[in-house]
Short mmCIF file of C-alpha atoms in Angstrom, two decimals:
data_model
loop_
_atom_site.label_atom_id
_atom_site.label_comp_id
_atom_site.label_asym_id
_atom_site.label_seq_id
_atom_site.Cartn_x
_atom_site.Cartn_y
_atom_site.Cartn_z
CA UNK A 1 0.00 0.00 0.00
CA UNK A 2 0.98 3.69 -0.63
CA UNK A 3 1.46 5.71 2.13
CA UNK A 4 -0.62 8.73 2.09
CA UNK A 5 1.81 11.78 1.79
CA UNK A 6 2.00 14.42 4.21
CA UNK A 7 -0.58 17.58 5.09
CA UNK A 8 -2.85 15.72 2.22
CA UNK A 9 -6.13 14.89 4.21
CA UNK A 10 -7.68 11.54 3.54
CA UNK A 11 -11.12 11.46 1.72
CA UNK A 12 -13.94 10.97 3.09
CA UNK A 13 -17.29 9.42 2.14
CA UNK A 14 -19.97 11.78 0.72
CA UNK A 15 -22.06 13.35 3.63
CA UNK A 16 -19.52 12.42 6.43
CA UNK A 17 -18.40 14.66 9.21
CA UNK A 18 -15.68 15.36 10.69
CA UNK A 19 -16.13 14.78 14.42
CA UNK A 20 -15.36 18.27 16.54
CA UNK A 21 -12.29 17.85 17.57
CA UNK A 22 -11.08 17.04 14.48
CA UNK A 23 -12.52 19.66 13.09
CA UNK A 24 -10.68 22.23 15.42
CA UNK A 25 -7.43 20.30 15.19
CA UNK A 26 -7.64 21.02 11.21
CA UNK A 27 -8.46 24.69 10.88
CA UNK A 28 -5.55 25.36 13.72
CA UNK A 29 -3.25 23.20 11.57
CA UNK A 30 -4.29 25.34 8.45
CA UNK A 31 -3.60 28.62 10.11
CA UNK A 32 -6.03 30.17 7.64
CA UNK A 33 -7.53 32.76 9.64
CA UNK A 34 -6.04 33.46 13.80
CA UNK A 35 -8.31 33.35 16.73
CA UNK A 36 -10.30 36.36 16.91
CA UNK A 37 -12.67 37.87 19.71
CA UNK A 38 -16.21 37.92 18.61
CA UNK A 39 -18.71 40.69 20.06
CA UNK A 40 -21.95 39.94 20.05
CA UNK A 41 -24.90 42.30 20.78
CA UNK A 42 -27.51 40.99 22.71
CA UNK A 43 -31.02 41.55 21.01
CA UNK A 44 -33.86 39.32 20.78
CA UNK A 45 -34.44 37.75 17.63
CA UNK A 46 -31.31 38.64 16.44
CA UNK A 47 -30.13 34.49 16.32
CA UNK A 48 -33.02 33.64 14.01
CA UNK A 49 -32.53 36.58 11.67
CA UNK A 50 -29.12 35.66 11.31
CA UNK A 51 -29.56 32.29 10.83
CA UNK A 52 -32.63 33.53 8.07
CA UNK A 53 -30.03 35.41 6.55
CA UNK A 54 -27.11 32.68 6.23
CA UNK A 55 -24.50 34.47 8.67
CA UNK A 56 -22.36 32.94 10.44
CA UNK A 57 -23.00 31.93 13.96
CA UNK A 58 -22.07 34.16 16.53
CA UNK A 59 -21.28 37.34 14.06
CA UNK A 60 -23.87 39.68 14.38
CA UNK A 61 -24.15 42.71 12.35
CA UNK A 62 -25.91 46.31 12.98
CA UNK A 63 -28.97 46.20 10.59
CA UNK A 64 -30.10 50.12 10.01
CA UNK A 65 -33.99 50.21 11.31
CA UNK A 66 -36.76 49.36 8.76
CA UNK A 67 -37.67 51.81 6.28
CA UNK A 68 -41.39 53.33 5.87
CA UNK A 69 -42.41 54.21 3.03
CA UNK A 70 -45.94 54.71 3.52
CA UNK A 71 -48.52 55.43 6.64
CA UNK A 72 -50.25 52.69 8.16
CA UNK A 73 -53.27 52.91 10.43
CA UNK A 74 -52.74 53.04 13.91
CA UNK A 75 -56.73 52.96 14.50
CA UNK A 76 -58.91 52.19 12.01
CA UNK A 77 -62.39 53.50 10.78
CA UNK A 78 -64.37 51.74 13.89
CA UNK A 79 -61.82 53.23 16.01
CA UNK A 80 -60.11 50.12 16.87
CA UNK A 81 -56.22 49.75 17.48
CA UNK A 82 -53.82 48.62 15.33
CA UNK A 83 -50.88 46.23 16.65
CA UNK A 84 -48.64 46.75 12.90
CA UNK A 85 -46.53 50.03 13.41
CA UNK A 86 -44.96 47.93 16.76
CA UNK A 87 -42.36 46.45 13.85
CA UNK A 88 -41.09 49.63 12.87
CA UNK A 89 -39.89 50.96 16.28
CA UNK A 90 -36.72 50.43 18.51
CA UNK A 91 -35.75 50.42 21.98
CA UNK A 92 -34.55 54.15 21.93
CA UNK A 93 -35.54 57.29 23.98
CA UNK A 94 -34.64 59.86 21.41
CA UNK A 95 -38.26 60.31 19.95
CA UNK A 96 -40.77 63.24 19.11
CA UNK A 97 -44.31 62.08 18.49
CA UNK A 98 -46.20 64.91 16.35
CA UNK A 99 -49.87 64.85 15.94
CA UNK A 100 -52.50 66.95 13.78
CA UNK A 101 -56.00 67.72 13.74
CA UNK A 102 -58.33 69.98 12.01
CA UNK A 103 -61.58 70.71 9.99
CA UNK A 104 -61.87 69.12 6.79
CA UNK A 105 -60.15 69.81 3.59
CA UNK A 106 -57.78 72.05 5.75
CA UNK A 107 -54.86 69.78 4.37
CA UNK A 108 -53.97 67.95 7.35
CA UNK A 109 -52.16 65.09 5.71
CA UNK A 110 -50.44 67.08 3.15
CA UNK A 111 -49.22 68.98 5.81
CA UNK A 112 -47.87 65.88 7.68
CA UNK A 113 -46.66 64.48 4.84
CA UNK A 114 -44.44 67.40 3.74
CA UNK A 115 -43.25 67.66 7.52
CA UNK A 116 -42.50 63.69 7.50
CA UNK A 117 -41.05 62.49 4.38
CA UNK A 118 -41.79 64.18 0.99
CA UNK A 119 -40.79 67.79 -0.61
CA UNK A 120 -43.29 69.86 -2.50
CA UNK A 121 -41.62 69.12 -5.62
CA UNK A 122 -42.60 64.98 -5.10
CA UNK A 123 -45.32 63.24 -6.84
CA UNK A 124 -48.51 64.05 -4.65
CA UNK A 125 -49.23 60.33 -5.53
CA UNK A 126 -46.24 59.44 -3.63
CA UNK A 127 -47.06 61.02 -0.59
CA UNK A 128 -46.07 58.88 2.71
CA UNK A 129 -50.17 60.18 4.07
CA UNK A 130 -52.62 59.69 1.12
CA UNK A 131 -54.31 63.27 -0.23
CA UNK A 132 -57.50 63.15 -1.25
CA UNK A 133 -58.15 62.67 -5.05
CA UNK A 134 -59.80 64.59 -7.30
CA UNK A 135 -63.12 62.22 -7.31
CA UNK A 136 -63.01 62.58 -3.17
CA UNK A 137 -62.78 66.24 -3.30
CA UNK A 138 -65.65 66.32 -5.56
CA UNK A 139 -68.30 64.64 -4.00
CA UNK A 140 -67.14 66.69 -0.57
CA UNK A 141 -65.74 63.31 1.25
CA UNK A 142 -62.98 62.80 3.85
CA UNK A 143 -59.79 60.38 2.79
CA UNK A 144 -58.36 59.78 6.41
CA UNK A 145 -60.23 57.78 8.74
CA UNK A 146 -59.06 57.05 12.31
CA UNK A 147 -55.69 57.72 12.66
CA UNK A 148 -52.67 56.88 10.48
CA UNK A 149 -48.93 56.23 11.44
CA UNK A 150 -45.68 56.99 9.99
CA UNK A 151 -42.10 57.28 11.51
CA UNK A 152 -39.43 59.08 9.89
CA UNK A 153 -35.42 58.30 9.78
CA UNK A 154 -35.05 61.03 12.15
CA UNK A 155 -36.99 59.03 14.38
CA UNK A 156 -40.21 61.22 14.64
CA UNK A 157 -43.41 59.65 14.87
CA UNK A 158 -46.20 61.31 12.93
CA UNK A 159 -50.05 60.93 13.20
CA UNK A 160 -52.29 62.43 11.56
CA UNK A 161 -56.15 62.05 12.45
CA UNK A 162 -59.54 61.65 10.06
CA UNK A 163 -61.13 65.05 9.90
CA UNK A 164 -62.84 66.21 13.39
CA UNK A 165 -66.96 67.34 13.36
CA UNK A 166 -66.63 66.03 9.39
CA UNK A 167 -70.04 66.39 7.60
CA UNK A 168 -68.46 63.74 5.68
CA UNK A 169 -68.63 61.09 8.00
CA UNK A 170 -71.96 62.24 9.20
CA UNK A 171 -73.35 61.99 6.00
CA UNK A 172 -72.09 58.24 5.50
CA UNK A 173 -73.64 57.27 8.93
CA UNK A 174 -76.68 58.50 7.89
CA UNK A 175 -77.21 57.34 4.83
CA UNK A 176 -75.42 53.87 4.52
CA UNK A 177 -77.88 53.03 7.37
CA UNK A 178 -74.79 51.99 9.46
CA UNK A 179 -75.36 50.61 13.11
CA UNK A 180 -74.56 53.12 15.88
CA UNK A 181 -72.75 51.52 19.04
CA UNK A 182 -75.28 51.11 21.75
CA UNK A 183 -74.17 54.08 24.24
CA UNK A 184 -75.09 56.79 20.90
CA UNK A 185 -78.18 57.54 20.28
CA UNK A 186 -77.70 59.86 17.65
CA UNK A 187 -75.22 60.04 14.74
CA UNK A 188 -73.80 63.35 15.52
CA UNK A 189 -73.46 62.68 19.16
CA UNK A 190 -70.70 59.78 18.15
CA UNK A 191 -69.36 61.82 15.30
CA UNK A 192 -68.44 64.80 17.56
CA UNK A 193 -67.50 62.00 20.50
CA UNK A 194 -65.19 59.97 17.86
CA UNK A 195 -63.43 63.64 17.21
CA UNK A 196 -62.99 64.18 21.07
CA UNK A 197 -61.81 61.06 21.61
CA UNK A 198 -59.25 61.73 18.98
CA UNK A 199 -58.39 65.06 20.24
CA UNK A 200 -57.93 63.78 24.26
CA UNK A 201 -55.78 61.35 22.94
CA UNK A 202 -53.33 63.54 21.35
CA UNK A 203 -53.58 65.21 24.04
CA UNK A 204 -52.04 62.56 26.35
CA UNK A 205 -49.41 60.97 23.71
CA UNK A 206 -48.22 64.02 21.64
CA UNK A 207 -45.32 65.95 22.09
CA UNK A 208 -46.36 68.56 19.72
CA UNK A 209 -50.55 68.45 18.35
CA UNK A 210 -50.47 71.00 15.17
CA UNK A 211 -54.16 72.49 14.39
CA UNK A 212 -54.98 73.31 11.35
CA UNK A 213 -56.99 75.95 9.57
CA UNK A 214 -57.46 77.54 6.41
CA UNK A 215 -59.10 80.44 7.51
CA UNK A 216 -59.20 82.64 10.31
CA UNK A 217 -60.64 82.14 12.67
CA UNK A 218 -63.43 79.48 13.70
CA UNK A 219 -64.80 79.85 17.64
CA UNK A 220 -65.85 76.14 17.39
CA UNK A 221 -62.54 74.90 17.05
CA UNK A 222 -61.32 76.47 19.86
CA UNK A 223 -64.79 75.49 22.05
CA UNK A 224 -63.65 72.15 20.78
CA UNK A 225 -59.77 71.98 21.76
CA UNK A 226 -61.02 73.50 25.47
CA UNK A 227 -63.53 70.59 25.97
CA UNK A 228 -61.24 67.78 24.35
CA UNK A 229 -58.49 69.44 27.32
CA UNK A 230 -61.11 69.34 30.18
CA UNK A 231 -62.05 65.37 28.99
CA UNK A 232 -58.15 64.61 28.71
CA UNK A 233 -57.21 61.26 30.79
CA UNK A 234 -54.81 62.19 33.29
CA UNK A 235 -51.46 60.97 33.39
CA UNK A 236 -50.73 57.78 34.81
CA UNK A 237 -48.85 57.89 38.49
CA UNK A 238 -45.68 55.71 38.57
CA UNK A 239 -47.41 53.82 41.43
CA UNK A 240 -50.60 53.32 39.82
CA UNK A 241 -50.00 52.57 35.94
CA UNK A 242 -54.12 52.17 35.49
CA UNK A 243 -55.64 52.24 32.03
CA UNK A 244 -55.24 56.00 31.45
CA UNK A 245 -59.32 56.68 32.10
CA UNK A 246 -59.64 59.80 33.64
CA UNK A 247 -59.96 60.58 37.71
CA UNK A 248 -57.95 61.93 40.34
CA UNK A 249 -54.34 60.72 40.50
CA UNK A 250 -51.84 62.98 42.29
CA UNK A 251 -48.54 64.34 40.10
CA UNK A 252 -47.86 66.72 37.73
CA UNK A 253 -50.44 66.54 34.74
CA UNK A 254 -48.78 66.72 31.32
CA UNK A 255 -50.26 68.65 28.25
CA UNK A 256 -48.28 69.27 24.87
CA UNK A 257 -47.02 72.04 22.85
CA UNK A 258 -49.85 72.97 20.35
CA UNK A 259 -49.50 75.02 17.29
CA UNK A 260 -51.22 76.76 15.20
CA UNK A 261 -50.64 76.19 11.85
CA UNK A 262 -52.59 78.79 9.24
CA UNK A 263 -52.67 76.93 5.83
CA UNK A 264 -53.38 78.43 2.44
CA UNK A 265 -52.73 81.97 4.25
CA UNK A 266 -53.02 85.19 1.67
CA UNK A 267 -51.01 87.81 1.04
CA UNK A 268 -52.67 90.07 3.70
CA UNK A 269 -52.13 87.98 6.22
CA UNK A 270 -48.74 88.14 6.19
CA UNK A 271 -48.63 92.36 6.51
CA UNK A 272 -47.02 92.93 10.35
CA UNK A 273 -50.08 94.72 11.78
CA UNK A 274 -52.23 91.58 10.64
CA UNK A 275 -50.17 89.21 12.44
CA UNK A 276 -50.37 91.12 15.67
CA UNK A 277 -53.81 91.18 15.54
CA UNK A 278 -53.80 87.42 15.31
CA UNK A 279 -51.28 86.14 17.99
CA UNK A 280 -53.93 88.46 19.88
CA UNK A 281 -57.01 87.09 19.38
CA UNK A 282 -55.41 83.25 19.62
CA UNK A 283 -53.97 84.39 23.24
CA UNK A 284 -57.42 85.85 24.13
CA UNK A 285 -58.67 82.50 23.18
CA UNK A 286 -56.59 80.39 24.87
CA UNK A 287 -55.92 82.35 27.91
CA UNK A 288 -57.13 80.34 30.26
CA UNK A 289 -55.66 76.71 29.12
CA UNK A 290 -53.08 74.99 30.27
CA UNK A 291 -51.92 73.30 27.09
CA UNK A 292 -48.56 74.78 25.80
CA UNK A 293 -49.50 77.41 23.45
CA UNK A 294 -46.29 79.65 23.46
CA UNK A 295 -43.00 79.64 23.67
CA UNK A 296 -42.25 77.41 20.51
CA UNK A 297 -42.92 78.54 17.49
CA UNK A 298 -41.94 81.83 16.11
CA UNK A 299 -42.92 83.97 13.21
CA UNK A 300 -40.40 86.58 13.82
CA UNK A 301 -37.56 84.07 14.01
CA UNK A 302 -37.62 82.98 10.70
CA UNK A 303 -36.37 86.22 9.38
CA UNK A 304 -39.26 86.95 6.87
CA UNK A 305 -40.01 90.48 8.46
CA UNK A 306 -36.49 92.08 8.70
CA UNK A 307 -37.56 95.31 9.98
CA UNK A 308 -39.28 93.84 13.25
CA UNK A 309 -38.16 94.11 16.44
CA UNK A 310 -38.29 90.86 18.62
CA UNK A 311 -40.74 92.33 20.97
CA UNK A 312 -42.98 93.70 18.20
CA UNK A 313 -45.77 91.21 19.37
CA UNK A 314 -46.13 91.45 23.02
CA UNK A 315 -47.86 88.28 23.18
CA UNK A 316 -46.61 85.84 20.34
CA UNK A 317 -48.35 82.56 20.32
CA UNK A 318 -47.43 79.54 18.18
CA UNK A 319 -48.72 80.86 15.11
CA UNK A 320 -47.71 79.81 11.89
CA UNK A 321 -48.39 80.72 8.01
CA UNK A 322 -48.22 78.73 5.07
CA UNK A 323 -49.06 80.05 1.87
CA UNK A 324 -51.36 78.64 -1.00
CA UNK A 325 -49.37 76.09 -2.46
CA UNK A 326 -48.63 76.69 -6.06
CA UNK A 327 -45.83 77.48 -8.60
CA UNK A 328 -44.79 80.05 -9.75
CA UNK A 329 -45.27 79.30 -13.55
CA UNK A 330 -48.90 78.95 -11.86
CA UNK A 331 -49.27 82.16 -10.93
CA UNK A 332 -47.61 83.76 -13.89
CA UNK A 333 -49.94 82.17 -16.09
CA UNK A 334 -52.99 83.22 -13.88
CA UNK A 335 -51.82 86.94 -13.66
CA UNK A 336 -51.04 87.23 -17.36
CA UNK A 337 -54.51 85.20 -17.88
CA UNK A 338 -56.12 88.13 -16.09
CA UNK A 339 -54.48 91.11 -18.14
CA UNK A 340 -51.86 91.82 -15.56
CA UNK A 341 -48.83 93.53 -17.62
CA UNK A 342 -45.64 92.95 -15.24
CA UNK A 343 -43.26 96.00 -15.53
CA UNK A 344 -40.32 93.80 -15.41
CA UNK A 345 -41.18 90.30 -17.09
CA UNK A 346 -38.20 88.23 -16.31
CA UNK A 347 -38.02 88.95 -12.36
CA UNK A 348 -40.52 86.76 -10.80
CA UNK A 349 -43.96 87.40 -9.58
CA UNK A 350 -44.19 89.28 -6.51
CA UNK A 351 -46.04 87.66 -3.86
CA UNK A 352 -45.41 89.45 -0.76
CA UNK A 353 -44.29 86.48 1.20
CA UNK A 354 -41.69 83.91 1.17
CA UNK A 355 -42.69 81.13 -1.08
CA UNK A 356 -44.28 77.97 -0.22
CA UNK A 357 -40.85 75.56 -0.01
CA UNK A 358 -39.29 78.28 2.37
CA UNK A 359 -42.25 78.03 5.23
CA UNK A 360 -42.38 74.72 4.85
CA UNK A 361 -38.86 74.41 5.39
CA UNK A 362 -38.75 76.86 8.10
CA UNK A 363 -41.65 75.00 9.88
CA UNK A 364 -40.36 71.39 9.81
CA UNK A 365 -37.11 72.82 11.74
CA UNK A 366 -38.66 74.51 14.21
CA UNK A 367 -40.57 71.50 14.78
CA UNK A 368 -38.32 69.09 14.96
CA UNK A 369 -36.23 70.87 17.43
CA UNK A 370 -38.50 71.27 20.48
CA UNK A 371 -38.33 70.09 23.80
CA UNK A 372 -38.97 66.84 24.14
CA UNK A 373 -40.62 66.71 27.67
CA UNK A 374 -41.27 62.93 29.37
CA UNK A 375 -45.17 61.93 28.07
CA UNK A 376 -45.50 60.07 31.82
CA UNK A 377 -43.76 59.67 34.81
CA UNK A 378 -41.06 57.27 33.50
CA UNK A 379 -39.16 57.50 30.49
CA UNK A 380 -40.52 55.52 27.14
CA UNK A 381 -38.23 53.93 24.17
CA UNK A 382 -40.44 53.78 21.21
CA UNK A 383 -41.49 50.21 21.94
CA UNK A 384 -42.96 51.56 25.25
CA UNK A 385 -44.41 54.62 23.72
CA UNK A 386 -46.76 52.33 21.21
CA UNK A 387 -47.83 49.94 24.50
CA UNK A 388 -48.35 53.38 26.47
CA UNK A 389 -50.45 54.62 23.98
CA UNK A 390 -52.28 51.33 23.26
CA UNK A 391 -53.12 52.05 26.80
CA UNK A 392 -54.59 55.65 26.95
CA UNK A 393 -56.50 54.46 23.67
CA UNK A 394 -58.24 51.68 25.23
CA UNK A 395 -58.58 54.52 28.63
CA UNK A 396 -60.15 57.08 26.12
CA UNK A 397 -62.64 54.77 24.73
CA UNK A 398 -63.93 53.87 28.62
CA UNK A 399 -63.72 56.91 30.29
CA UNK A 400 -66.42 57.77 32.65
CA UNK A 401 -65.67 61.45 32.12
CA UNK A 402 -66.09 61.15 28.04
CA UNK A 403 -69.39 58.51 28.97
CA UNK A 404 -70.93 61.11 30.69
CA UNK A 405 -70.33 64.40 28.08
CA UNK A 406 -72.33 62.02 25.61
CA UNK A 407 -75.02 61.31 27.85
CA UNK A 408 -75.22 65.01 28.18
CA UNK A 409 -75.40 65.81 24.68
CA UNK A 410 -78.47 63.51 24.24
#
């Protein structure tokens, strides 16, 4: 017999195995690759997504978090919760939940949107919050029902809310005979209780609640943001983590920043003595709430009125405008349309504000850098934020406080 010649290893019959410490023996011998440390990061889950992905056992890599590209519902249409946005969030503390509500048509969700995700030069198609299309807009209906959810790669959660007192959803009650549940008599008592439970809500889990009008100014709106504060759930005592229904529990009681965000605003309404008249009557308004009302948002920071002084409005509110948005080949062709003559053709159109990108653009920074105050009496990662809220939801829906308003209303 030949002798087998040496560092040649002997075959071996299809499907065999080495046994282990054979194995080890012959990748120390081959001195491919030395001994190395392996760090491992301790995460659940993480095993069987490596072993889904092929990697090698025990190397485990940092995966960037998952990628929205869309809104999904949070609650749905019979205001029921939604357990699907729990697999986009992480076990983090650095997050800013944003919320919106207003009257409809006041472009809520293109407002989100452009705040989220999208620019104004995007597809409106592609918008992470759907718009409402042109057959929706025609026959006067509302596009968002419940509320929607979308996180950005900044780690902002968004939410923005089906239209509150909507005639829209009124009208479909009404007329596609659908059942009421048994505590509503009437269809407008749960319509304008579905909008206050909305409201109290966003109240309790928001950071930052945006309200949105197109004109200025309606006194049921603000009748409406008082009573959705006085129905607010109270926050949850570290001793006594209850289901967020309303009643007395001792502590500090925490209410968001809210802003007021004027869409579609004209030219007039950006002249100085306009302004002040506004952040006047809004503080008037809202003199005697406690949500956060000042102190965050700021007209006169933006630099778009250089010859103001800082203390110009003695009481400045969070008060925002947005122009109409349009382009300006738009608004060319609509001047020239109406047998305006410009005096100097090639400069653009003048508008008498800054244009629609730039307040959008100076809004979605002053946004994104408020205070971030703790929503309860313990600090919440993401994860903990959706169970929290999952939890004032469910509070909302039985609060005695909210029970008893609707009984009141008849």
């Amino acid at each position: 017999m030949k002798a087998r010649e040496e560092g040649k290893p002997a075959p071996t019959a299809e499907g065999a195995s080495l046994p282990p410490t054979a194995a080890t023996a012959k990748v120390e011998k081959e001195g491919q690759r030395p001994t190395q440390p392996v760090y491992q990061i301790q995460n659940r889950g993480m095993a069987a997504a490596a072993a889904n992905a092929g990697a090698v056992v025990g190397q485990a890599k940092l995966m960037p978090p998952q990628k929205m590209k869309h809104s999904i519902k949070l609650v749905d249409e019979y205001m029921n919760w939604c357990d699907s946005a729990i697999e986009f969030l992480l076990d983090q503390t650095d997050v800013l939940v944003v919320g919106i509500i207003g009257l409809q048509g006041t472009g809520k969700s293109t407002m989100m949107s452009l705040l989220s995700a999208n620019s104004p030069d995007d597809d409106q198609r592609s918008y992470v919050f759907r718009m409402q299309s042109q057959e929706v807009r025609e026959r006067a209906g509302n596009q968002t029902s419940g509320i929607d959810f979308f996180i950005s790669q900044e780690r902002i959660i968004f939410l923005d809310t089906q239209p509150i007192l909507s005639p829209a959803i009124l009208d479909h009650l009404i007329n596609n005979d659908r059942k009421l549940p048994p505590e509503y008599n009437l269809p407008h008592t749960y319509v304008e209780m579905q909008s206050l439970q909305i409201a109290a809500f966003l109240f309790t889990v928001c950071h930052v609640v945006v309200v949105v009008q197109d004109w200025f100014t309606d006194f049921n709106l603000y009748r409406f943001l008082q009573t959705a504060e006085m129905l607010k759930p109270s926050t949850p005592s570290p001793s006594h983590e209850s289901s967020g229904s309303s009643g007395g529990d001792e502590g500090i009681e925490y209410y968001p920043h809210i802003v007021f965000l004027q869409n579609k605003a004209k030219r007039e309404d950006f002249c100085p003595r306009t302004l002040k008249q506004m952040n006047l009557v809004v503080d008037k308004l809202m003199l005697h709430s406690r949500l956060r009302y000042k102190g965050t948002i700021s007209m006169l920071d933006c630099n778009i009125f250089p010859g103001l002084p800082y203390d110009f409005l003695e009481s400045e509110v969070n008060l925002f405008l947005i122009p109409t948005m349009e382009s300006d080949t738009d608004e060319t062709i609509s001047r020239a349309g109406s047998g305006g003559n410009p005096a100097f053709p090639v400069l653009p159109a003048y508008k008498g504000h800054p244009s629609f990108h730039t307040m959008i653009s100076k809004l979605r920074s002053q946004i994104m850098s408020m205070s971030r105050p703790q929503l309860s009496h313990t600090i919440l990662t993401e994860k903990n934020w959706f169970h929290y809220a999952a939890r004032i939801w469910d509070g909302v829906k039985k609060s005695s406080a909210l029970s008893e308003y609707s009984r009141l209303l008849g």
